[in-house]
Amino acid sequence: MGLRVRNLVKTFGGHAALKGVSIKARTGEFMALLGPSGSGKTTLLRCLAGLEVPDAGTIAFDGEDVAGTRPSERNVGFVFQHYALFRHMTVFENVAFGLRVRPRASRPREDEIKARVMRLLRLVQLEIFAQRYPSQLSGGQRQRVALARALAIEPKMLLLDEPFGALDAKVRKELRRWLRTLHDDMGLTSVFVTHDQEEALELADQVVVMRDGQVEQRGTPIEVYGQPRTPFVADFIGGSNQFEGRVENGRVMLMGLDLGPAPADAPAGPTAVHVRRHDFDILETGAPGGLGVTARSVFAAGPVVAIDFQLDGESGAERIVDVVVPHSAVPGAATQIGRRYVLRPRRFALFRPDDPAIRAP
């Protein structure tokens, strides 16, 4: 049955951090809460853990309402961004801590604790570090200890609050793939908070995009990326360029360029056209069926190149088009500022002036 949250409300001193949030996750599903700072994702996670008490709404784990229960009664594992390990305890003692503080009636025997801790340390590939202290470990190793400690209590649900935020990019990438494998092997329901869209799209079965205390959109990574329901989602995930277009005679027109047939539900008249940074073809100047532009700045970033183009005949920063493509997709002199090109949108999303998506063709 998994997780089900209905109409959750939480305020802090008159500020509404959660405004009637509803989400659900199947047992064994990996859910990512994605959004900018202040969107309410960490508050939602803390409400799931019992660290914050909601003002209204329900939280159910496997059909059981836990909104009024204490954190210790929810049987959830919580992993923080900054590890929260006990510095004076060894790796072994840190992982064993949650078991040893249980009431005597439910506390495992010492030999059972030792066996479980060593099994978890083997699982997170830290068995040989059992007698070391946190200060003797790397950041990635400390985060794996924190994860083993959360798993030691055999939780119903694993909650992770930006657990890789303090790590460098290479370690982050290695750990998130390892975490996904671990999640699949253990069959846990996991909820993961992040502001990193790449992390959310790579890890999650379901992505919940939050904004200003509300759910903006939820769905699979493919759905959220490929079919954004609001301009915010289109821009936040993948980055988008917004243009003022029109729907005329069943066609989408953009600055005199015919982008193709309009969706059946698109009303005639003005429409907002969003094109993601990665969804342009860059052609040599003079090519038909595109927007004339001039390269204003070029940034090489590993396998891709980011180029700011200015639309021909326009001036001002608001008419800059932000494009990211592989180096091989740039014709001619890829780094030549001032060179003219033609941009042709491959894919776009339309939004009505009042915000809701028409659809993403």
Short mmCIF file of C-alpha atoms in Angstrom, two decimals:
data_model
loop_
_atom_site.label_atom_id
_atom_site.label_comp_id
_atom_site.label_asym_id
_atom_site.label_seq_id
_atom_site.Cartn_x
_atom_site.Cartn_y
_atom_site.Cartn_z
CA MET A 1 0.00 0.00 0.00
CA GLY A 2 2.95 2.31 0.59
CA LEU A 3 2.59 6.00 1.44
CA ARG A 4 -0.47 8.23 1.13
CA VAL A 5 -0.57 11.90 2.16
CA ARG A 6 -3.78 13.91 1.88
CA ASN A 7 -4.26 17.67 2.15
CA LEU A 8 -1.27 18.27 4.41
CA VAL A 9 -1.03 21.81 5.82
CA LYS A 10 1.85 23.23 7.88
CA THR A 11 2.45 26.84 8.89
CA PHE A 12 5.33 28.53 10.70
CA GLY A 13 4.51 31.88 12.29
CA GLY A 14 1.87 32.70 9.71
CA HIS A 15 3.91 31.41 6.76
CA ALA A 16 2.28 28.49 4.99
CA ALA A 17 5.07 26.00 4.26
CA LEU A 18 2.63 23.33 3.00
CA LYS A 19 -0.69 24.27 1.41
CA GLY A 20 -2.81 21.16 1.16
CA VAL A 21 -0.19 18.76 -0.25
CA SER A 22 -1.35 15.32 -1.43
CA ILE A 23 1.03 12.61 -2.67
CA LYS A 24 1.16 8.81 -2.77
CA ALA A 25 3.82 6.18 -3.40
CA ARG A 26 3.50 2.44 -3.88
CA THR A 27 5.35 0.02 -1.62
CA GLY A 28 8.91 -0.30 -2.91
CA GLU A 29 8.72 2.90 -4.96
CA PHE A 30 11.48 5.54 -4.98
CA MET A 31 9.95 9.02 -4.86
CA ALA A 32 11.92 12.25 -5.31
CA LEU A 33 10.64 15.56 -3.91
CA LEU A 34 12.16 18.15 -6.24
CA GLY A 35 11.97 21.91 -6.01
CA PRO A 36 13.83 25.14 -5.23
CA SER A 37 14.70 26.27 -1.71
CA GLY A 38 11.56 27.24 0.19
CA SER A 39 9.24 25.03 -1.86
CA GLY A 40 8.23 22.93 1.16
CA LYS A 41 9.94 19.65 0.27
CA THR A 42 12.01 19.33 3.48
CA THR A 43 9.02 20.34 5.62
CA LEU A 44 7.00 17.59 3.96
CA LEU A 45 9.76 15.06 4.63
CA ARG A 46 10.00 16.11 8.29
CA CYS A 47 6.22 15.70 8.62
CA LEU A 48 6.55 12.16 7.25
CA ALA A 49 9.25 11.45 9.84
CA GLY A 50 7.21 12.95 12.69
CA LEU A 51 9.78 15.69 13.30
CA GLU A 52 7.12 18.29 12.44
CA VAL A 53 3.43 18.07 13.33
CA PRO A 54 1.10 19.14 10.51
CA ASP A 55 -1.75 21.56 11.22
CA ALA A 56 -4.14 19.54 9.07
CA GLY A 57 -4.21 16.53 6.78
CA THR A 58 -3.42 12.83 7.05
CA ILE A 59 -0.30 10.68 6.62
CA ALA A 60 -0.76 6.94 6.14
CA PHE A 61 1.92 4.23 6.01
CA ASP A 62 0.51 1.00 4.56
CA GLY A 63 -3.02 2.23 5.29
CA GLU A 64 -2.31 3.21 8.93
CA ASP A 65 -2.73 6.90 9.83
CA VAL A 66 0.46 8.02 11.62
CA ALA A 67 -0.07 11.80 11.61
CA GLY A 68 -0.57 11.84 15.39
CA THR A 69 2.17 9.39 16.35
CA ARG A 70 5.68 10.11 17.67
CA PRO A 71 8.75 9.64 15.43
CA SER A 72 9.83 6.56 17.42
CA GLU A 73 6.50 4.88 16.66
CA ARG A 74 6.67 5.34 12.89
CA ASN A 75 9.62 3.05 12.20
CA VAL A 76 11.21 5.24 9.55
CA GLY A 77 14.88 5.61 8.74
CA PHE A 78 16.07 9.21 8.28
CA VAL A 79 19.30 10.23 6.53
CA PHE A 80 20.40 13.86 6.84
CA GLN A 81 22.59 15.94 4.51
CA HIS A 82 25.38 16.36 7.06
CA TYR A 83 25.52 12.73 8.28
CA ALA A 84 24.63 13.49 11.95
CA LEU A 85 26.99 10.76 13.13
CA PHE A 86 28.20 10.58 16.75
CA ARG A 87 31.84 11.62 16.61
CA HIS A 88 32.81 9.79 19.81
CA MET A 89 31.43 6.49 18.55
CA THR A 90 33.01 4.04 16.12
CA VAL A 91 31.33 3.16 12.85
CA PHE A 92 30.03 -0.03 14.46
CA GLU A 93 28.58 1.81 17.47
CA ASN A 94 26.95 4.46 15.26
CA VAL A 95 25.11 1.80 13.27
CA ALA A 96 24.16 -0.13 16.41
CA PHE A 97 22.86 2.95 18.25
CA GLY A 98 19.24 2.76 17.10
CA LEU A 99 19.00 -0.86 18.19
CA ARG A 100 20.60 -0.35 21.60
CA VAL A 101 18.31 2.51 22.64
CA ARG A 102 15.16 0.50 22.04
CA PRO A 103 13.06 -0.42 25.10
CA ARG A 104 14.29 -3.60 26.69
CA ALA A 105 11.24 -5.57 25.54
CA SER A 106 11.97 -4.91 21.85
CA ARG A 107 15.76 -4.67 22.00
CA PRO A 108 17.59 -7.48 20.14
CA ARG A 109 20.17 -9.58 21.97
CA GLU A 110 23.75 -8.35 21.76
CA ASP A 111 24.78 -11.16 19.40
CA GLU A 112 21.83 -10.28 17.13
CA ILE A 113 22.84 -6.61 17.15
CA LYS A 114 26.40 -7.50 16.20
CA ALA A 115 25.28 -9.79 13.38
CA ARG A 116 22.86 -7.22 11.98
CA VAL A 117 25.37 -4.36 12.13
CA MET A 118 28.11 -6.36 10.42
CA ARG A 119 25.66 -7.50 7.74
CA LEU A 120 24.74 -3.87 7.04
CA LEU A 121 28.37 -2.76 6.99
CA ARG A 122 29.07 -5.46 4.40
CA LEU A 123 26.06 -4.22 2.44
CA VAL A 124 27.39 -0.65 2.34
CA GLN A 125 30.95 -1.90 1.72
CA LEU A 126 32.38 -0.60 5.01
CA GLU A 127 32.96 -3.80 6.98
CA ILE A 128 36.71 -3.18 7.31
CA PHE A 129 36.05 0.28 8.82
CA ALA A 130 33.86 -0.97 11.70
CA GLN A 131 36.29 0.22 14.41
CA ARG A 132 37.14 3.57 12.85
CA TYR A 133 35.66 6.89 13.91
CA PRO A 134 33.73 9.25 11.58
CA SER A 135 36.68 11.67 11.46
CA GLN A 136 38.77 8.91 9.86
CA LEU A 137 36.35 8.47 6.94
CA SER A 138 35.73 10.34 3.71
CA GLY A 139 32.47 12.21 3.17
CA GLY A 140 31.08 9.46 0.98
CA GLN A 141 31.97 6.81 3.53
CA ARG A 142 30.33 8.78 6.34
CA GLN A 143 27.14 9.07 4.34
CA ARG A 144 27.11 5.32 3.80
CA VAL A 145 27.48 4.85 7.59
CA ALA A 146 24.50 7.18 8.08
CA LEU A 147 22.50 5.10 5.62
CA ALA A 148 23.47 1.84 7.35
CA ARG A 149 22.37 3.34 10.68
CA ALA A 150 18.99 4.28 9.19
CA LEU A 151 18.56 0.75 7.82
CA ALA A 152 19.57 -0.99 11.06
CA ILE A 153 16.13 -0.50 12.62
CA GLU A 154 14.54 -2.26 9.62
CA PRO A 155 12.33 0.72 8.76
CA LYS A 156 9.06 0.65 6.85
CA MET A 157 10.21 3.70 4.94
CA LEU A 158 13.52 5.41 4.19
CA LEU A 159 13.56 9.22 4.19
CA LEU A 160 16.57 11.08 2.77
CA ASP A 161 17.04 14.85 3.05
CA GLU A 162 19.55 15.91 0.37
CA PRO A 163 21.96 13.21 1.60
CA PHE A 164 24.59 13.97 -1.05
CA GLY A 165 24.44 17.76 -0.86
CA ALA A 166 27.76 18.07 1.02
CA LEU A 167 29.69 15.83 -1.38
CA ASP A 168 31.63 16.63 -4.54
CA ALA A 169 30.11 15.90 -7.96
CA LYS A 170 32.01 12.67 -8.67
CA VAL A 171 31.18 11.11 -5.28
CA ARG A 172 27.55 12.24 -5.59
CA LYS A 173 27.17 10.44 -8.90
CA GLU A 174 28.77 7.24 -7.60
CA LEU A 175 26.68 7.21 -4.41
CA ARG A 176 23.33 7.89 -6.02
CA ARG A 177 23.74 4.96 -8.40
CA TRP A 178 24.78 2.79 -5.48
CA LEU A 179 21.77 4.02 -3.48
CA ARG A 180 19.36 3.13 -6.27
CA THR A 181 20.79 -0.40 -6.45
CA LEU A 182 20.55 -0.73 -2.66
CA HIS A 183 16.94 0.49 -2.71
CA ASP A 184 15.98 -2.07 -5.35
CA ASP A 185 17.70 -4.90 -3.50
CA MET A 186 15.96 -4.11 -0.19
CA GLY A 187 12.51 -3.28 -1.60
CA LEU A 188 12.01 -0.26 0.67
CA THR A 189 9.67 2.63 0.02
CA SER A 190 11.99 5.64 -0.18
CA VAL A 191 11.35 9.40 -0.28
CA PHE A 192 14.28 11.53 -1.35
CA VAL A 193 14.50 15.34 -1.13
CA THR A 194 16.70 17.16 -3.62
CA HIS A 195 16.94 20.43 -5.54
CA ASP A 196 19.12 18.72 -8.17
CA GLN A 197 16.96 17.83 -11.16
CA GLU A 198 19.52 15.44 -12.64
CA GLU A 199 19.62 13.54 -9.36
CA ALA A 200 15.83 13.28 -9.21
CA LEU A 201 15.43 12.18 -12.83
CA GLU A 202 18.17 9.56 -12.52
CA LEU A 203 17.10 8.04 -9.19
CA ALA A 204 13.34 8.20 -8.92
CA ASP A 205 10.40 6.11 -10.07
CA GLN A 206 8.17 9.12 -9.36
CA VAL A 207 9.15 12.80 -9.28
CA VAL A 208 7.06 15.30 -7.30
CA VAL A 209 7.87 18.88 -8.32
CA MET A 210 7.06 21.36 -5.54
CA ARG A 211 6.72 25.11 -5.59
CA ASP A 212 5.62 27.50 -2.85
CA GLY A 213 4.23 24.78 -0.60
CA GLN A 214 2.24 23.01 -3.29
CA VAL A 215 2.65 20.14 -5.74
CA GLU A 216 3.22 21.63 -9.17
CA GLN A 217 3.36 18.29 -11.00
CA ARG A 218 4.04 14.63 -10.28
CA GLY A 219 4.74 11.71 -12.56
CA THR A 220 7.51 9.51 -13.88
CA PRO A 221 10.80 11.23 -14.81
CA ILE A 222 9.91 10.85 -18.49
CA GLU A 223 6.45 12.40 -17.97
CA VAL A 224 7.68 15.32 -15.87
CA TYR A 225 10.53 16.12 -18.25
CA GLY A 226 8.73 15.46 -21.53
CA GLN A 227 5.24 16.73 -20.67
CA PRO A 228 5.55 19.72 -18.31
CA ARG A 229 2.15 20.89 -17.09
CA THR A 230 3.15 24.44 -16.13
CA PRO A 231 5.71 27.01 -17.28
CA PHE A 232 7.50 26.61 -13.93
CA VAL A 233 8.08 22.89 -14.50
CA ALA A 234 9.17 23.48 -18.08
CA ASP A 235 11.76 25.99 -16.92
CA PHE A 236 12.86 24.33 -13.67
CA ILE A 237 13.50 20.92 -15.22
CA GLY A 238 15.86 21.26 -18.14
CA GLY A 239 15.66 25.04 -18.49
CA SER A 240 13.50 26.61 -21.18
CA ASN A 241 13.34 29.66 -23.41
CA GLN A 242 9.97 31.39 -23.54
CA PHE A 243 8.67 33.04 -26.70
CA GLU A 244 5.46 34.86 -27.55
CA GLY A 245 3.77 32.91 -30.30
CA ARG A 246 0.33 32.55 -31.86
CA VAL A 247 -2.00 29.80 -32.95
CA GLU A 248 -3.35 30.68 -36.40
CA ASN A 249 -5.44 28.44 -38.65
CA GLY A 250 -4.50 25.40 -36.61
CA ARG A 251 -0.74 26.11 -36.83
CA VAL A 252 1.78 27.30 -34.22
CA MET A 253 3.53 30.43 -35.44
CA LEU A 254 6.66 31.89 -33.85
CA MET A 255 8.08 35.13 -35.24
CA GLY A 256 6.94 34.20 -38.73
CA LEU A 257 8.17 30.63 -38.39
CA ASP A 258 5.64 27.81 -38.78
CA LEU A 259 6.43 25.27 -36.04
CA GLY A 260 3.79 22.83 -37.22
CA PRO A 261 0.23 21.78 -36.37
CA ALA A 262 -1.21 23.10 -33.12
CA PRO A 263 -2.61 20.65 -30.53
CA ALA A 264 -6.34 20.04 -30.87
CA ASP A 265 -7.06 21.84 -27.56
CA ALA A 266 -5.02 24.94 -28.42
CA PRO A 267 -7.27 28.01 -28.80
CA ALA A 268 -6.56 30.51 -31.56
CA GLY A 269 -4.64 33.58 -30.52
CA PRO A 270 -1.58 34.33 -28.35
CA THR A 271 0.27 31.44 -26.76
CA ALA A 272 3.48 31.01 -24.78
CA VAL A 273 5.97 28.75 -26.55
CA HIS A 274 8.61 27.11 -24.33
CA VAL A 275 11.63 25.48 -25.96
CA ARG A 276 14.15 23.70 -23.74
CA ARG A 277 17.84 24.54 -24.00
CA HIS A 278 18.59 21.11 -25.49
CA ASP A 279 15.77 21.15 -28.05
CA PHE A 280 17.27 23.34 -30.78
CA ASP A 281 19.13 22.41 -33.95
CA ILE A 282 21.88 24.89 -34.82
CA LEU A 283 22.19 25.42 -38.58
CA GLU A 284 24.40 27.49 -40.83
CA THR A 285 23.14 30.98 -41.60
CA GLY A 286 20.74 31.10 -44.52
CA ALA A 287 19.13 27.73 -43.74
CA PRO A 288 15.33 27.90 -44.21
CA GLY A 289 12.76 27.28 -41.49
CA GLY A 290 14.51 28.74 -38.47
CA LEU A 291 15.22 31.81 -36.34
CA GLY A 292 18.14 34.03 -37.31
CA VAL A 293 20.53 34.53 -34.37
CA THR A 294 24.02 35.76 -33.52
CA ALA A 295 26.33 34.02 -31.01
CA ARG A 296 27.04 36.38 -28.09
CA SER A 297 28.83 34.09 -25.62
CA VAL A 298 30.11 30.53 -25.70
CA PHE A 299 30.94 28.28 -22.73
CA ALA A 300 32.53 24.88 -23.25
CA ALA A 301 31.40 22.51 -20.47
CA GLY A 302 32.87 19.05 -20.97
CA PRO A 303 30.94 17.16 -23.65
CA VAL A 304 28.53 20.04 -24.32
CA VAL A 305 28.76 23.68 -25.30
CA ALA A 306 26.42 26.36 -23.90
CA ILE A 307 25.77 29.27 -26.23
CA ASP A 308 23.83 32.48 -25.66
CA PHE A 309 22.32 33.67 -28.93
CA GLN A 310 20.72 37.03 -29.61
CA LEU A 311 17.75 37.00 -31.95
CA ASP A 312 18.40 38.98 -35.10
CA GLY A 313 16.64 42.31 -35.17
CA GLU A 314 16.16 42.32 -31.40
CA SER A 315 18.11 43.95 -28.59
CA GLY A 316 18.26 43.56 -24.83
CA ALA A 317 18.98 40.65 -22.53
CA GLU A 318 15.38 39.43 -22.69
CA ARG A 319 15.88 38.41 -26.31
CA ILE A 320 18.78 36.07 -25.53
CA VAL A 321 18.20 32.41 -26.38
CA ASP A 322 20.03 29.92 -24.15
CA VAL A 323 21.09 26.74 -26.00
CA VAL A 324 23.07 23.69 -24.86
CA VAL A 325 24.20 21.10 -27.41
CA PRO A 326 27.05 18.61 -27.96
CA HIS A 327 30.15 20.10 -29.57
CA SER A 328 29.49 18.04 -32.69
CA ALA A 329 26.09 19.71 -33.16
CA VAL A 330 27.60 23.17 -33.75
CA PRO A 331 28.47 23.79 -37.40
CA GLY A 332 31.60 25.65 -38.42
CA ALA A 333 33.56 27.62 -35.84
CA ALA A 334 31.90 26.53 -32.61
CA THR A 335 33.51 29.17 -30.41
CA GLN A 336 33.34 32.15 -32.73
CA ILE A 337 31.48 34.95 -30.96
CA GLY A 338 29.62 37.19 -33.40
CA ARG A 339 29.01 34.38 -35.91
CA ARG A 340 25.47 34.14 -37.28
CA TYR A 341 23.43 30.93 -37.18
CA VAL A 342 19.87 29.68 -37.58
CA LEU A 343 18.04 28.00 -34.68
CA ARG A 344 15.32 25.48 -35.42
CA PRO A 345 13.19 24.20 -32.48
CA ARG A 346 12.80 20.42 -32.52
CA ARG A 347 10.32 20.19 -29.67
CA PHE A 348 8.28 22.69 -27.66
CA ALA A 349 5.52 23.05 -25.08
CA LEU A 350 2.58 25.44 -25.34
CA PHE A 351 0.94 27.26 -22.44
CA ARG A 352 -2.14 29.42 -22.37
CA PRO A 353 -1.71 32.98 -21.11
CA ASP A 354 -3.45 31.95 -17.83
CA ASP A 355 -0.72 29.32 -17.21
CA PRO A 356 -2.05 25.75 -17.64
CA ALA A 357 -0.36 23.65 -20.28
CA ILE A 358 -2.14 22.94 -23.54
CA ARG A 359 0.24 20.05 -24.11
CA ALA A 360 3.83 19.32 -25.07
CA PRO A 361 3.88 18.10 -28.70
#
